[in-house]
Short mmCIF file of C-alpha atoms and ligand atoms in Angstrom, two decimals:
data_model
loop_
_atom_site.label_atom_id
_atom_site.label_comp_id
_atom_site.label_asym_id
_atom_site.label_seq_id
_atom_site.Cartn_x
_atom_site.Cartn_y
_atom_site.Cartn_z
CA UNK D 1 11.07 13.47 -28.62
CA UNK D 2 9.65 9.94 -28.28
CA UNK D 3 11.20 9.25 -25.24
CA UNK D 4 9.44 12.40 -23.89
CA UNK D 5 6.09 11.01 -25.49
CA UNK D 6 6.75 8.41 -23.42
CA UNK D 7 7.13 9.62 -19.94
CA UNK D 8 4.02 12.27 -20.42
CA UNK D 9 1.11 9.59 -19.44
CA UNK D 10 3.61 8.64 -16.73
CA UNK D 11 3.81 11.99 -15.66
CA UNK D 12 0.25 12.91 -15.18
CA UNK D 13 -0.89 9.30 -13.88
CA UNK D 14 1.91 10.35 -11.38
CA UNK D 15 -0.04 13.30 -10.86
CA UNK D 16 -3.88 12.46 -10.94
CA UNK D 17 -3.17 8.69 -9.76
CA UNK D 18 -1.42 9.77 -6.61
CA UNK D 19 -4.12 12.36 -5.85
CA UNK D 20 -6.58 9.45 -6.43
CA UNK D 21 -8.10 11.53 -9.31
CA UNK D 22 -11.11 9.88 -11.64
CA UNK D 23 -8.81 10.61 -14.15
CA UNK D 24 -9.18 6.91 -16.07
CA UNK D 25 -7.93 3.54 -15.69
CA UNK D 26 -4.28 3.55 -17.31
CA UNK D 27 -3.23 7.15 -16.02
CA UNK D 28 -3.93 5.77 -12.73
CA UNK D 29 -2.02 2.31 -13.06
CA UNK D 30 0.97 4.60 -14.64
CA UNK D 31 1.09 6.72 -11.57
CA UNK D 32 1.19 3.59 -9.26
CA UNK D 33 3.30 1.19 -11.18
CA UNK D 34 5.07 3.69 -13.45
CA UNK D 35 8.49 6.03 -12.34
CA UNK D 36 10.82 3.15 -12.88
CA UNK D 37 9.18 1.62 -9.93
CA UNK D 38 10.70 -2.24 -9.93
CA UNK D 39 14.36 0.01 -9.57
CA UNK D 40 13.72 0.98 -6.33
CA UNK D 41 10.82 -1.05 -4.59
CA UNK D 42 12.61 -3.74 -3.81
CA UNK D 43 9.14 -6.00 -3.26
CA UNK D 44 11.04 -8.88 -3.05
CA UNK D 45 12.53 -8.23 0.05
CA UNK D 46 9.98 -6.21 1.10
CA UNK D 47 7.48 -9.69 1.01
CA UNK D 48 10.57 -11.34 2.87
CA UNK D 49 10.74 -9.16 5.50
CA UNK D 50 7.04 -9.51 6.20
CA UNK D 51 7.54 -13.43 6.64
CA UNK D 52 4.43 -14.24 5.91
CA UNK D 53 3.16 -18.02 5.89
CA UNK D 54 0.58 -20.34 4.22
CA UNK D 55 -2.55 -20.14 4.88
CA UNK D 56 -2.14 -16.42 6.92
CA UNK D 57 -4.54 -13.90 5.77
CA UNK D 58 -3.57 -10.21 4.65
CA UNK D 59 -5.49 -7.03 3.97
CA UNK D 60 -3.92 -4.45 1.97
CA UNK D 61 -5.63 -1.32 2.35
CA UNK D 62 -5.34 1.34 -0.81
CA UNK D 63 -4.36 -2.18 -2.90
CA UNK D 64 -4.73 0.06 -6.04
CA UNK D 65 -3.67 -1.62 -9.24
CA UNK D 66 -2.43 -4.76 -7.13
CA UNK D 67 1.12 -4.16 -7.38
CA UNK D 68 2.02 -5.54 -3.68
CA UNK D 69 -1.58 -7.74 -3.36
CA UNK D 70 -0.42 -9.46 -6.58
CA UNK D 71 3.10 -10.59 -4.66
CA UNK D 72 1.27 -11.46 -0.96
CA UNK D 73 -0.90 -13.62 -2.41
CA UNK D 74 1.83 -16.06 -3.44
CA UNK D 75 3.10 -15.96 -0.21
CA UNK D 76 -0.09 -16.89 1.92
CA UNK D 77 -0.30 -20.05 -0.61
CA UNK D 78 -1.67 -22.44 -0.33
CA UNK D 79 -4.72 -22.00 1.99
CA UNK D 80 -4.02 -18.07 2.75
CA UNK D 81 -6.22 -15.08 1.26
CA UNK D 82 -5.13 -11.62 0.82
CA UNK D 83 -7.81 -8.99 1.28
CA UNK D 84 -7.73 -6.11 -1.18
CA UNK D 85 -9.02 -3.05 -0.08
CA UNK D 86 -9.48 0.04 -1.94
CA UNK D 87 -12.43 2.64 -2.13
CA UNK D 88 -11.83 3.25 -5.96
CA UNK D 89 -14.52 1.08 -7.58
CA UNK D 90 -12.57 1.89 -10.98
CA UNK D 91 -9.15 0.44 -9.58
CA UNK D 92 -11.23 -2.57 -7.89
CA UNK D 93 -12.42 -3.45 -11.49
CA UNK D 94 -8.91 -3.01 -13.08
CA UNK D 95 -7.38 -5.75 -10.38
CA UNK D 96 -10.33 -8.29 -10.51
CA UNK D 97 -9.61 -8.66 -14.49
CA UNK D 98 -5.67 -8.28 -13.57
CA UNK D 99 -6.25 -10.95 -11.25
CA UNK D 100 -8.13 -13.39 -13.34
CA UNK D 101 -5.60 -12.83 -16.33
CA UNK D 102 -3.05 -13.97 -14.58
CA UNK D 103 -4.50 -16.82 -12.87
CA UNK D 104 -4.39 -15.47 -8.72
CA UNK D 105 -6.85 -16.98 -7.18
CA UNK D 106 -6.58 -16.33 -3.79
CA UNK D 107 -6.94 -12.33 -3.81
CA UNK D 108 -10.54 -11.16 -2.54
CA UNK D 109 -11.08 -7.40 -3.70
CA UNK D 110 -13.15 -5.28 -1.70
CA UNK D 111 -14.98 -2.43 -2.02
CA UNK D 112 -14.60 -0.31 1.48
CA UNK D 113 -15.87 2.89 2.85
CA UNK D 114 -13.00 5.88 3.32
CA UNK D 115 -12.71 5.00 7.67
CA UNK D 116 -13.24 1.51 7.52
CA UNK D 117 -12.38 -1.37 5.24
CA UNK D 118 -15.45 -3.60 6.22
CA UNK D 119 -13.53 -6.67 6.93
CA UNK D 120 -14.32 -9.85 8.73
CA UNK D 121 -14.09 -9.37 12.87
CA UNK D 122 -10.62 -11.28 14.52
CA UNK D 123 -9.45 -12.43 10.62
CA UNK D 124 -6.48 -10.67 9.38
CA UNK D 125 -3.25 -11.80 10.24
CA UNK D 126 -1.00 -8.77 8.63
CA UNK D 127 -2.59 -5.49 7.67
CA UNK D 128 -0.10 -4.49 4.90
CA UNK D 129 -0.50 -0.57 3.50
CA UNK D 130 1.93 1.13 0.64
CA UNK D 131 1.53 4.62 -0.20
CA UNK D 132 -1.85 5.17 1.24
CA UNK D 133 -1.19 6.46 4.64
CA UNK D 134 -1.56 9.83 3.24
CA UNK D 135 -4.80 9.14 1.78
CA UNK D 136 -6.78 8.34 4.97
CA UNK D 137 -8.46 10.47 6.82
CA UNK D 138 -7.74 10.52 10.67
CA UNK D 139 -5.12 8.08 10.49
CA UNK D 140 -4.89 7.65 14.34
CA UNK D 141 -8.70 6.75 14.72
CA UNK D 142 -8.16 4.75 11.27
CA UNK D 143 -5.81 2.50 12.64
CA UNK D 144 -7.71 2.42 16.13
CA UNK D 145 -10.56 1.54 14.43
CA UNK D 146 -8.98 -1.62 12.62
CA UNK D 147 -7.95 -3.32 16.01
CA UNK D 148 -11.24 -5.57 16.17
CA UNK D 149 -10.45 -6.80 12.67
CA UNK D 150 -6.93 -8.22 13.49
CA UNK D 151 -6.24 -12.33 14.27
CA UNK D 152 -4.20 -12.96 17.32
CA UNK D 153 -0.86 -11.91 16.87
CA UNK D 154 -1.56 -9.98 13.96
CA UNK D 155 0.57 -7.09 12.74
CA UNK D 156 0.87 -3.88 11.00
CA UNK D 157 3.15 -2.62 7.63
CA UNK D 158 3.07 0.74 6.49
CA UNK D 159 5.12 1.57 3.24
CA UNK D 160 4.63 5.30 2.82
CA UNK D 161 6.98 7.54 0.89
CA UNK D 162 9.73 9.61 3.83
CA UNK D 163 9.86 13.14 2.89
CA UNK D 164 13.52 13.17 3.55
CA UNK D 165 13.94 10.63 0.65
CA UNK D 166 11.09 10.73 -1.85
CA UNK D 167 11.21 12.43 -4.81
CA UNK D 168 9.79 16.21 -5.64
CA UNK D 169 6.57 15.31 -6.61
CA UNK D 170 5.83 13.07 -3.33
CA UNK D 171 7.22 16.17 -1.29
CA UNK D 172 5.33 19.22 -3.39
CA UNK D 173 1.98 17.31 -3.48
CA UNK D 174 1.52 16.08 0.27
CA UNK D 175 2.08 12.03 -0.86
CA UNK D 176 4.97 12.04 1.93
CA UNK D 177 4.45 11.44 5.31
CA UNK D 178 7.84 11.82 8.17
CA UNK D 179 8.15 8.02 9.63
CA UNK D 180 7.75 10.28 13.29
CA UNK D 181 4.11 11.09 12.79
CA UNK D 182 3.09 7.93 11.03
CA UNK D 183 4.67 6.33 14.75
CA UNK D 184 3.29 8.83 16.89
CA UNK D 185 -0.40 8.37 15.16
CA UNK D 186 -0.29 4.45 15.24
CA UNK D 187 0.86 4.59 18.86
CA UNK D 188 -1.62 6.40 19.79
CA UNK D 189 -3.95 4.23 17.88
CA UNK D 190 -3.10 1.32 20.37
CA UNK D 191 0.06 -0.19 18.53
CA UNK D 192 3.84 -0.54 19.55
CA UNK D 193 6.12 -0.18 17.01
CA UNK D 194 8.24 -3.71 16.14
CA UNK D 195 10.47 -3.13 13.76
CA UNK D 196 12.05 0.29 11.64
CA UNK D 197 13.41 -0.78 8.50
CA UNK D 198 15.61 1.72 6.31
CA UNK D 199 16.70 -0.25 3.55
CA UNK D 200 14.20 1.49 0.93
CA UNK D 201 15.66 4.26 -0.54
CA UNK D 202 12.28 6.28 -0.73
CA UNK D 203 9.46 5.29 1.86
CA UNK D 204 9.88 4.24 5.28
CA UNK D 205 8.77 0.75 6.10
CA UNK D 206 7.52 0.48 9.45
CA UNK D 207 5.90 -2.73 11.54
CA UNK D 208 3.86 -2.57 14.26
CA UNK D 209 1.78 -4.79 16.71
CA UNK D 210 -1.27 -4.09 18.74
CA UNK D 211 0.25 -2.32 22.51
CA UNK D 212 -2.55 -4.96 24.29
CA UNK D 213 -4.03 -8.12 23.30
C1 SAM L 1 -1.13 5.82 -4.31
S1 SAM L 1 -2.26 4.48 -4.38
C2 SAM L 1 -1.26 3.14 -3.74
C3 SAM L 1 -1.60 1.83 -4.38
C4 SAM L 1 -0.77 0.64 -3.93
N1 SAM L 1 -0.86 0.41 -2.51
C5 SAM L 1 0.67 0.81 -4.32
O1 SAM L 1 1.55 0.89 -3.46
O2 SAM L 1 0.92 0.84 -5.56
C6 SAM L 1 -3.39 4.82 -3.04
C7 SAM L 1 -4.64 3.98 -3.10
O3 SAM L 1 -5.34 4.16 -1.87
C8 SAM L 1 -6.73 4.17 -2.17
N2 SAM L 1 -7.41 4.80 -1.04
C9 SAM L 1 -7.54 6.13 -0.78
N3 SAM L 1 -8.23 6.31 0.38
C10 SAM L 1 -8.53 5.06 0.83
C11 SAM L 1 -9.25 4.60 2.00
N4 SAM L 1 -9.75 5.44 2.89
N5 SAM L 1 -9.38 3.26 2.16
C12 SAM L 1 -8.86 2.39 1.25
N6 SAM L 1 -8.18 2.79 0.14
C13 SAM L 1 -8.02 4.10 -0.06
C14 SAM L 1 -6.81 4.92 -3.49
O4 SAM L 1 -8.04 4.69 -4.14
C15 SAM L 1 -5.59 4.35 -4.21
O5 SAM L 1 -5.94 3.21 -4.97
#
């Protein structure tokens, strides 16, 4: 009975979180961070794959609670910055204080508009996204539209639950994209696809880099 007491807030931050619901602080951070999620993220070895150096900077758009800015940020130190981009002023509010209690220093949070995270022009070495694919609208003129933001040689992660993997509630509720239109919309975007890994068992983890300099 406890148990099930238990997994109710997890449930319905699932629910409202995911939908990006003002539905308060915690619910959302449950949805996010909750559903057994260090079982199956791997974020270790997804922050290895990215092999990411000191002093690179990083935006991670829909940053949410923090749960991958909080692990780039280590690994653009020292000198590095990671950009945290959400348009939930509530969830922006939730990682500053996150951020400060646990002593990260080198995390900027921003405040963006819904097609465009209002970065800095030729800065961002690695535009990291996780789960939020879903969430933007027009993702083809989206990603287009953050070309002029990207540093020479920059690149492009997308972590986005694969229908053909994720769980029920990803599939019912539309927060599961297939890995062949996320490709298809960031090529046409102006990006080539690098690199296809498969080794998470519920999103699809996909690199890309811009088609022309
Ligand atoms: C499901 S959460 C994912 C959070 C985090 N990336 C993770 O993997 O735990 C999606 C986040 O994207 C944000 N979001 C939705 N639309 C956005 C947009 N157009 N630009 C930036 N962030 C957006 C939401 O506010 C929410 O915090």
């Amino acid at each position: 009975m406890r148990q099930r007491a238990l997994r109710l807030p997890v449930l319905l931050g699932l629910i409202f979180g995911l939908a990006g619901a003002d539905c308060g602080t915690e619910m959302k951070v449950a949805g996010y961070e909750g559903d057994d999620r260090e079982s199956w993220q791997q974020i270790d070895r997804v922050i290895e794959t990215l092999g990411l150096s000191a002093g690179q900077q990083v935006a991670d758009i829909g940053s949410g609670s923090g749960y991958f800015t909080r692990h780039l940020a280590p690994a653009v130190a020292p000198g590095g910055r990671v950009f945290a981009v959400d348009v939930d002023p509530e969830m922006n509010a939730y990682l500053e204080a996150r951020l400060a209690e646990e002593g990260i220093e080198n995390v900027t949070v921003v405040l963006a508009e819904p097609g465009d995270p209002g970065l800095v022009e030729g800065s961002i070495d690695l535009v990291f996204t996780s789960n939020t694919y879903h969430h933007l609208p027009n993702q083809r003129a989206y990603f287009a539209g953050l070309r002029p933001y990207l540093a020479p040689g920059a690149r492009l992660a997308v972590v986005e639950y694969e229908p053909s993997k994720a769980g029920w509630f990803a599939r019912t509720f539309g927060h599961a994209t297939p890995k062949a239109q996320i490709v298809a919309a960031i090529v046409a975007a102006g990006y080539r696809l690098e690199a296809d890994h498969d080794f998470l068992e519920r999103q699809s983890f996909l690199i890309f880099e811009p088609s022309t300099p």
